[in-house]
Amino acid sequence: MKVLGIESSCDETGVALYDTERGLRGHCVHSQIDLHAAYGGVVPELASRDHIRRLPLLVRETLAAADCRLDELDAVAYTAGPGLAGALLVGAGVAESLGMALDVPALPIHHLEGHLLSPLLAADAPAFPFIALLVSGGHTQLMQVRGVGEYELLGESLDDAAGEAFDKTAKLLGLGYPGGPQLARLAETGQAGRFRLPRPMLNSADLDFSFSGLKTAVLNVVSAPGWQADATADLAADFQQAVVEVLVKKSLAALRRTGLQRLVVAGGVGANRQLRAQLDEAARRRGWRVYYPEPELCTDNGAMIAFAGALRLAAGQRADSAGEIRIRPRWPLAELQKPV
Ligand code: KG4
Ligand code: ZN
């Protein structure tokens, strides 16, 4: 089965072709970073317009790279939420129209399901069940994953998501957009331990997170008299270390609590090198394993959407939208069901 995947929930336009027999055959992403950089963040209306401009070209490019004709497709999967409403509508509109024109199912996919299943695309894929740590710009969640569509929320951020905290802190440190990767890069050149930043909810008995206080603590440091900008790299390192410490401790607690030994890390913050190093080290000591998506599939892409669509299709899911364009800008992952 050949499934075309379309991702347009935020500031990346992604298209990919996943073939259940031959794997990932084509995969194109267009990032809108340059478009939004001047504004210091994503401008939703500009994002939607750019998705409209890019999607038809990317579909053509992906099919050409995969050496596949439109009429060979068995389904079109698209991100139906969560995300920016206007941006989601573009992908949903294209996917549902293609589905109708080709008379194949159009499958609405949850963006985070795409992220959390994406490590299964790697050569060394984890088996179910596992714990998923989802760390993106909009979400920080620990889920227990028993199979496709069987997700139980164990804990989540009560305020800012980890990626959001990285982005906002980067902004107040005067770094450009996108802030997360820039802050991480700067942190590599600094020395952590100088500023005693808090570790929010590190010792709470639950598996929830809170990151907005950490951002405020950074703001307090840079607004204090005597602050010197040459300490920015050290402050960045301290901030990164505080976030990583909390993410590692809660992920280990989730594994311990459920008795599982496999942890899957997905979402943009999963690209963070410190997070990876410290999770790997902590897991190694206990004989547990941590799985990540291929580096290019950590941030938003169409491959994870095509793949989630293919898994759902294979498990018997049918499209029931009748060409109706449905999006869910807010859509809790735990509401998803097993394919029927
Ligand atoms: O999953 P993603 O591409 O988009 C969402 O669905 O949100 O994640 C983007 C988030 C942004 O907040 C970005 O700053 C963060 O992931 N991010 C990072 C790194 N790379 C991306 N945060 C920390 N360290 C990184 N290396
Ligand atoms: Zn994402």
Tab-separated table of C-alpha atoms and ligand atoms in Angstrom:
chain	number	residue	atom	x	y	z
A	1	MET	CA	0.000	0.000	0.000
A	2	LYS	CA	1.216	3.465	-0.899
A	3	VAL	CA	0.200	6.310	1.399
A	4	LEU	CA	0.863	9.980	0.725
A	5	GLY	CA	1.350	11.990	3.944
A	6	ILE	CA	0.721	15.728	4.261
A	7	GLU	CA	1.823	17.839	7.224
A	8	SER	CA	0.904	21.547	7.496
A	9	SER	CA	0.063	22.123	11.171
A	10	CYS	CA	2.569	24.893	11.869
A	11	ASP	CA	5.601	26.317	10.050
A	12	GLU	CA	6.779	23.331	8.030
A	13	THR	CA	5.163	21.988	4.888
A	14	GLY	CA	5.911	18.270	4.704
A	15	VAL	CA	4.950	15.677	2.110
A	16	ALA	CA	6.090	12.049	1.967
A	17	LEU	CA	5.257	8.720	0.402
A	18	TYR	CA	5.296	5.627	2.602
A	19	ASP	CA	5.026	2.242	0.948
A	20	THR	CA	4.125	-0.664	3.259
A	21	GLU	CA	6.273	-2.972	1.136
A	22	ARG	CA	9.242	-0.746	0.394
A	23	GLY	CA	9.302	1.761	3.273
A	24	LEU	CA	9.777	5.489	2.952
A	25	ARG	CA	10.152	6.299	-0.745
A	26	GLY	CA	9.977	10.087	-0.926
A	27	HIS	CA	10.102	12.791	1.716
A	28	CYS	CA	10.205	16.580	1.202
A	29	VAL	CA	9.997	19.330	3.813
A	30	HIS	CA	9.870	23.048	3.265
A	31	SER	CA	10.647	25.077	6.380
A	32	GLN	CA	9.169	28.565	6.754
A	33	ILE	CA	11.900	29.716	9.155
A	34	ASP	CA	13.070	32.529	6.848
A	35	LEU	CA	9.510	33.727	6.351
A	36	HIS	CA	8.785	34.157	10.077
A	37	ALA	CA	12.262	35.139	11.297
A	38	ALA	CA	11.656	38.877	10.856
A	39	TYR	CA	8.657	38.647	13.220
A	40	GLY	CA	10.404	36.610	15.919
A	41	GLY	CA	7.780	33.843	15.772
A	42	VAL	CA	5.228	32.109	13.568
A	43	VAL	CA	2.656	34.427	11.945
A	44	PRO	CA	-0.347	32.129	11.362
A	45	GLU	CA	-1.724	33.917	8.283
A	46	LEU	CA	1.663	33.908	6.562
A	47	ALA	CA	2.066	30.222	7.436
A	48	SER	CA	-1.271	29.318	5.793
A	49	ARG	CA	-0.472	31.261	2.631
A	50	ASP	CA	2.919	29.645	2.300
A	51	HIS	CA	1.433	26.152	2.766
A	52	ILE	CA	-0.978	26.930	-0.110
A	53	ARG	CA	1.927	27.984	-2.280
A	54	ARG	CA	4.189	25.036	-1.474
A	55	LEU	CA	1.925	22.022	-1.105
A	56	PRO	CA	1.107	21.311	-4.773
A	57	LEU	CA	4.790	21.614	-5.704
A	58	LEU	CA	5.904	19.376	-2.838
A	59	VAL	CA	3.330	16.722	-3.742
A	60	ARG	CA	4.653	16.680	-7.306
A	61	GLU	CA	8.278	16.627	-6.113
A	62	THR	CA	7.644	13.790	-3.635
A	63	LEU	CA	5.866	11.619	-6.190
A	64	ALA	CA	8.651	12.220	-8.725
A	65	ALA	CA	11.324	11.296	-6.157
A	66	ALA	CA	9.383	8.136	-5.317
A	67	ASP	CA	8.783	7.363	-8.988
A	68	CYS	CA	5.078	6.993	-8.237
A	69	ARG	CA	2.028	8.270	-10.132
A	70	LEU	CA	-0.932	9.907	-8.399
A	71	ASP	CA	-3.244	7.107	-9.519
A	72	GLU	CA	-1.038	4.531	-7.773
A	73	LEU	CA	-1.828	5.967	-4.322
A	74	ASP	CA	-3.920	3.853	-1.956
A	75	ALA	CA	-4.630	6.611	0.583
A	76	VAL	CA	-3.804	10.187	1.540
A	77	ALA	CA	-3.062	10.864	5.229
A	78	TYR	CA	-2.989	14.402	6.591
A	79	THR	CA	-2.485	16.200	9.882
A	80	ALA	CA	-5.977	17.153	11.095
A	81	GLY	CA	-4.740	18.605	14.413
A	82	PRO	CA	-3.588	19.884	16.781
A	83	GLY	CA	-2.113	23.012	15.235
A	84	LEU	CA	-2.930	26.351	13.662
A	85	ALA	CA	-6.454	26.248	12.209
A	86	GLY	CA	-5.662	28.033	8.938
A	87	ALA	CA	-2.521	25.995	8.349
A	88	LEU	CA	-4.311	22.707	9.083
A	89	LEU	CA	-7.112	23.646	6.662
A	90	VAL	CA	-4.646	23.862	3.787
A	91	GLY	CA	-3.354	20.295	4.239
A	92	ALA	CA	-6.845	18.950	4.968
A	93	GLY	CA	-8.240	20.662	1.862
A	94	VAL	CA	-5.557	19.264	-0.423
A	95	ALA	CA	-5.736	15.761	1.102
A	96	GLU	CA	-9.527	15.467	1.048
A	97	SER	CA	-9.658	16.797	-2.530
A	98	LEU	CA	-7.002	14.324	-3.659
A	99	GLY	CA	-8.839	11.521	-1.869
A	100	MET	CA	-12.079	12.396	-3.607
A	101	ALA	CA	-10.484	12.849	-7.029
A	102	LEU	CA	-8.568	9.566	-6.807
A	103	ASP	CA	-11.355	7.719	-5.009
A	104	VAL	CA	-9.067	6.635	-2.168
A	105	PRO	CA	-9.484	7.196	1.590
A	106	ALA	CA	-8.274	10.483	3.107
A	107	LEU	CA	-7.173	9.768	6.691
A	108	PRO	CA	-7.101	12.525	9.342
A	109	ILE	CA	-4.037	11.962	11.558
A	110	HIS	CA	-3.186	13.396	14.980
A	111	HIS	CA	0.105	15.299	14.721
A	112	LEU	CA	1.438	13.887	18.010
A	113	GLU	CA	0.541	10.338	17.012
A	114	GLY	CA	2.755	10.969	13.991
A	115	HIS	CA	5.594	12.100	16.254
A	116	LEU	CA	5.270	9.254	18.735
A	117	LEU	CA	5.136	6.532	16.071
A	118	SER	CA	8.013	8.047	14.061
A	119	PRO	CA	10.778	6.059	15.870
A	120	LEU	CA	9.120	2.952	14.394
A	121	LEU	CA	10.375	4.150	11.003
A	122	ALA	CA	13.985	3.696	12.141
A	123	ALA	CA	15.939	0.534	11.317
A	124	ASP	CA	16.128	-0.372	15.013
A	125	ALA	CA	12.482	0.149	15.948
A	126	PRO	CA	10.969	-0.368	19.424
A	127	ALA	CA	8.260	-2.967	20.012
A	128	PHE	CA	4.989	-2.108	21.789
A	129	PRO	CA	4.365	-1.403	24.638
A	130	PHE	CA	6.557	1.592	25.480
A	131	ILE	CA	6.581	4.945	27.235
A	132	ALA	CA	6.617	7.960	24.935
A	133	LEU	CA	8.074	11.287	25.988
A	134	LEU	CA	6.556	13.835	23.610
A	135	VAL	CA	8.452	17.095	23.737
A	136	SER	CA	7.498	19.628	21.099
A	137	GLY	CA	6.799	23.341	20.836
A	138	GLY	CA	3.207	22.875	21.992
A	139	HIS	CA	3.298	19.723	24.142
A	140	THR	CA	5.206	17.995	26.918
A	141	GLN	CA	3.570	14.677	27.690
A	142	LEU	CA	4.386	11.236	28.995
A	143	MET	CA	2.176	8.582	27.422
A	144	GLN	CA	1.904	4.857	27.905
A	145	VAL	CA	1.641	3.367	24.415
A	146	ARG	CA	0.205	-0.163	24.107
A	147	GLY	CA	-0.347	-0.093	20.346
A	148	VAL	CA	-1.564	2.150	17.537
A	149	GLY	CA	-4.316	4.339	18.990
A	150	GLU	CA	-3.869	2.973	22.522
A	151	TYR	CA	-2.450	5.911	24.402
A	152	GLU	CA	-2.792	6.643	28.081
A	153	LEU	CA	-1.733	10.040	29.358
A	154	LEU	CA	0.507	9.664	32.434
A	155	GLY	CA	1.516	13.293	32.882
A	156	GLU	CA	1.899	16.582	31.038
A	157	SER	CA	2.993	20.179	31.364
A	158	LEU	CA	0.633	22.303	33.402
A	159	ASP	CA	1.812	25.488	31.653
A	160	ASP	CA	4.489	26.043	28.977
A	161	ALA	CA	5.668	23.115	26.867
A	162	ALA	CA	9.399	22.318	26.986
A	163	GLY	CA	9.949	23.643	23.441
A	164	GLU	CA	7.934	26.744	24.236
A	165	ALA	CA	10.104	27.351	27.319
A	166	PHE	CA	13.230	27.000	25.148
A	167	ASP	CA	11.790	29.421	22.575
A	168	LYS	CA	10.618	32.041	25.099
A	169	THR	CA	13.859	31.872	27.094
A	170	ALA	CA	15.881	32.213	23.884
A	171	LYS	CA	13.879	35.321	23.045
A	172	LEU	CA	14.553	36.960	26.382
A	173	LEU	CA	18.254	36.104	26.042
A	174	GLY	CA	18.191	38.012	22.759
A	175	LEU	CA	18.595	34.961	20.520
A	176	GLY	CA	16.771	34.766	17.199
A	177	TYR	CA	13.911	32.555	16.018
A	178	PRO	CA	13.675	29.573	16.118
A	179	GLY	CA	14.957	29.895	19.658
A	180	GLY	CA	15.202	26.282	20.865
A	181	PRO	CA	18.034	25.081	18.637
A	182	GLN	CA	19.915	28.396	19.017
A	183	LEU	CA	19.697	28.286	22.809
A	184	ALA	CA	20.867	24.661	22.744
A	185	ARG	CA	23.821	25.578	20.540
A	186	LEU	CA	24.827	28.437	22.847
A	187	ALA	CA	24.413	26.206	25.915
A	188	GLU	CA	27.029	23.819	24.503
A	189	THR	CA	29.602	26.607	24.856
A	190	GLY	CA	28.631	27.479	28.453
A	191	GLN	CA	29.157	25.964	31.877
A	192	ALA	CA	26.051	24.907	33.830
A	193	GLY	CA	25.809	25.305	37.616
A	194	ARG	CA	26.443	28.991	38.064
A	195	PHE	CA	22.909	30.355	38.479
A	196	ARG	CA	21.010	27.855	40.637
A	197	LEU	CA	17.858	27.862	38.530
A	198	PRO	CA	14.864	25.983	39.966
A	199	ARG	CA	13.918	22.440	38.884
A	200	PRO	CA	10.132	22.889	38.733
A	201	MET	CA	8.129	19.901	40.043
A	202	LEU	CA	11.242	17.713	40.103
A	203	ASN	CA	10.114	16.041	43.312
A	204	SER	CA	6.345	16.154	42.876
A	205	ALA	CA	4.811	12.701	43.237
A	206	ASP	CA	3.060	12.941	39.844
A	207	LEU	CA	4.397	12.829	36.288
A	208	ASP	CA	3.410	16.401	35.442
A	209	PHE	CA	5.708	19.250	34.427
A	210	SER	CA	5.828	23.026	34.757
A	211	PHE	CA	8.278	25.201	32.846
A	212	SER	CA	6.963	28.756	32.993
A	213	GLY	CA	8.621	29.487	36.375
A	214	LEU	CA	11.980	28.530	34.919
A	215	LYS	CA	11.607	31.122	32.188
A	216	THR	CA	10.734	33.719	34.864
A	217	ALA	CA	13.814	32.710	36.873
A	218	VAL	CA	15.961	33.379	33.797
A	219	LEU	CA	14.237	36.744	33.358
A	220	ASN	CA	15.046	37.608	36.990
A	221	VAL	CA	18.726	36.782	36.431
A	222	VAL	CA	19.069	38.971	33.338
A	223	SER	CA	17.103	41.872	34.890
A	224	ALA	CA	19.154	41.917	38.123
A	225	PRO	CA	21.664	44.717	38.600
A	226	GLY	CA	25.156	43.604	37.686
A	227	TRP	CA	24.021	41.162	34.979
A	228	GLN	CA	26.654	40.885	32.307
A	229	ALA	CA	25.823	39.668	28.846
A	230	ASP	CA	29.042	37.664	28.623
A	231	ALA	CA	27.472	35.176	31.052
A	232	THR	CA	24.662	34.352	28.581
A	233	ALA	CA	26.172	31.035	27.492
A	234	ASP	CA	26.458	29.874	31.125
A	235	LEU	CA	22.861	30.908	31.793
A	236	ALA	CA	21.723	29.061	28.656
A	237	ALA	CA	23.593	25.961	29.858
A	238	ASP	CA	21.939	26.225	33.266
A	239	PHE	CA	18.493	26.599	31.731
A	240	GLN	CA	19.021	23.625	29.432
A	241	GLN	CA	20.327	21.514	32.305
A	242	ALA	CA	17.260	22.360	34.444
A	243	VAL	CA	14.818	21.325	31.685
A	244	VAL	CA	16.773	18.166	30.859
A	245	GLU	CA	17.028	17.110	34.503
A	246	VAL	CA	13.255	17.314	34.983
A	247	LEU	CA	12.507	15.519	31.687
A	248	VAL	CA	14.942	12.701	32.514
A	249	LYS	CA	13.741	12.194	36.078
A	250	LYS	CA	10.042	12.079	35.116
A	251	SER	CA	10.678	9.759	32.159
A	252	LEU	CA	12.517	7.315	34.420
A	253	ALA	CA	9.699	7.569	36.960
A	254	ALA	CA	7.168	6.715	34.221
A	255	LEU	CA	9.178	3.620	33.255
A	256	ARG	CA	9.508	2.540	36.865
A	257	ARG	CA	5.820	3.096	37.598
A	258	THR	CA	4.621	1.065	34.596
A	259	GLY	CA	7.321	-1.599	34.724
A	260	LEU	CA	8.211	-0.895	31.071
A	261	GLN	CA	11.802	-0.815	29.801
A	262	ARG	CA	11.489	1.043	26.489
A	263	LEU	CA	11.302	4.821	26.185
A	264	VAL	CA	10.529	6.566	22.903
A	265	VAL	CA	11.423	10.248	22.623
A	266	ALA	CA	9.626	12.294	19.968
A	267	GLY	CA	9.023	15.922	19.001
A	268	GLY	CA	11.395	18.788	18.226
A	269	VAL	CA	13.045	18.964	21.677
A	270	GLY	CA	14.000	15.296	21.196
A	271	ALA	CA	16.777	16.636	18.951
A	272	ASN	CA	18.456	18.192	22.017
A	273	ARG	CA	21.872	16.596	22.494
A	274	GLN	CA	22.042	17.027	26.263
A	275	LEU	CA	18.621	15.443	26.664
A	276	ARG	CA	19.699	12.469	24.550
A	277	ALA	CA	23.016	12.028	26.324
A	278	GLN	CA	21.495	12.133	29.803
A	279	LEU	CA	18.542	9.882	28.947
A	280	ASP	CA	20.845	7.339	27.297
A	281	GLU	CA	23.196	7.319	30.261
A	282	ALA	CA	20.406	6.973	32.848
A	283	ALA	CA	18.723	4.185	30.865
A	284	ARG	CA	21.982	2.332	30.212
A	285	ARG	CA	22.698	2.096	33.924
A	286	ARG	CA	19.342	0.389	34.454
A	287	GLY	CA	19.446	-1.847	31.374
A	288	TRP	CA	16.632	0.082	29.656
A	289	ARG	CA	16.550	1.360	26.056
A	290	VAL	CA	15.782	4.778	24.607
A	291	TYR	CA	14.607	5.098	20.993
A	292	TYR	CA	14.619	8.212	18.820
A	293	PRO	CA	13.360	8.987	15.333
A	294	GLU	CA	15.975	9.423	12.600
A	295	PRO	CA	17.408	12.953	13.093
A	296	GLU	CA	15.646	14.398	10.026
A	297	LEU	CA	12.299	13.072	11.325
A	298	CYS	CA	12.549	14.745	14.756
A	299	THR	CA	10.935	17.976	13.650
A	300	ASP	CA	7.712	18.243	11.689
A	301	ASN	CA	7.533	16.206	8.495
A	302	GLY	CA	5.143	14.365	6.195
A	303	ALA	CA	6.828	10.977	6.660
A	304	MET	CA	5.470	10.484	10.172
A	305	ILE	CA	1.968	11.357	8.950
A	306	ALA	CA	2.171	8.973	5.963
A	307	PHE	CA	3.497	6.254	8.280
A	308	ALA	CA	0.788	6.742	10.945
A	309	GLY	CA	-1.789	6.687	8.116
A	310	ALA	CA	-0.341	3.456	6.731
A	311	LEU	CA	-0.397	1.771	10.171
A	312	ARG	CA	-4.010	2.828	10.708
A	313	LEU	CA	-5.021	1.729	7.226
A	314	ALA	CA	-3.311	-1.638	7.727
A	315	ALA	CA	-5.144	-2.015	11.048
A	316	GLY	CA	-8.463	-1.572	9.265
A	317	GLN	CA	-9.227	2.117	9.622
A	318	ARG	CA	-11.484	3.512	6.929
A	319	ALA	CA	-12.099	7.134	5.989
A	320	ASP	CA	-15.598	8.264	6.872
A	321	SER	CA	-15.427	11.969	6.106
A	322	ALA	CA	-17.133	11.755	2.683
A	323	GLY	CA	-14.958	14.578	1.455
A	324	GLU	CA	-15.810	16.796	4.401
A	325	ILE	CA	-12.844	18.915	5.486
A	326	ARG	CA	-12.396	18.360	9.222
A	327	ILE	CA	-9.696	19.779	11.416
A	328	ARG	CA	-9.186	19.730	15.193
A	329	PRO	CA	-6.876	22.618	16.207
A	330	ARG	CA	-7.193	21.357	19.796
A	331	TRP	CA	-7.266	17.587	20.021
A	332	PRO	CA	-6.146	15.616	23.116
A	333	LEU	CA	-4.034	12.616	22.063
A	334	ALA	CA	-5.628	10.391	24.713
A	335	GLU	CA	-8.958	10.752	22.853
A	336	LEU	CA	-7.622	8.659	19.964
A	337	GLN	CA	-8.940	5.139	19.560
A	338	LYS	CA	-7.682	1.914	18.102
A	339	PRO	CA	-8.351	1.782	14.356
A	340	VAL	CA	-11.702	0.130	13.560
B	1	KG4	O1	7.848	18.967	17.067
B	1	KG4	P1	8.245	20.297	16.559
B	1	KG4	O2	9.063	20.383	15.305
B	1	KG4	O3	7.013	21.203	16.312
B	1	KG4	C1	5.889	21.174	17.121
B	1	KG4	O4	5.000	20.342	16.812
B	1	KG4	O5	5.883	21.947	18.093
B	1	KG4	O6	9.020	21.002	17.771
B	1	KG4	C2	9.489	22.306	17.677
B	1	KG4	C3	10.058	22.697	19.025
B	1	KG4	C4	10.407	24.176	19.093
B	1	KG4	O7	9.922	24.699	20.306
B	1	KG4	C5	11.934	24.169	19.040
B	1	KG4	O8	12.488	25.280	19.687
B	1	KG4	C6	12.258	22.891	19.763
B	1	KG4	O9	11.273	21.982	19.298
B	1	KG4	N1	13.616	22.393	19.449
B	1	KG4	C7	14.606	22.272	20.368
B	1	KG4	C8	15.751	21.780	19.681
B	1	KG4	N2	15.397	21.616	18.368
B	1	KG4	C9	14.102	21.989	18.263
B	1	KG4	N3	14.628	22.524	21.679
B	1	KG4	C10	15.773	22.286	22.342
B	1	KG4	N4	16.885	21.815	21.762
B	1	KG4	C11	16.933	21.547	20.448
B	1	KG4	N5	18.055	21.086	19.881
B	2	ZN	ZN	5.522	18.628	15.815
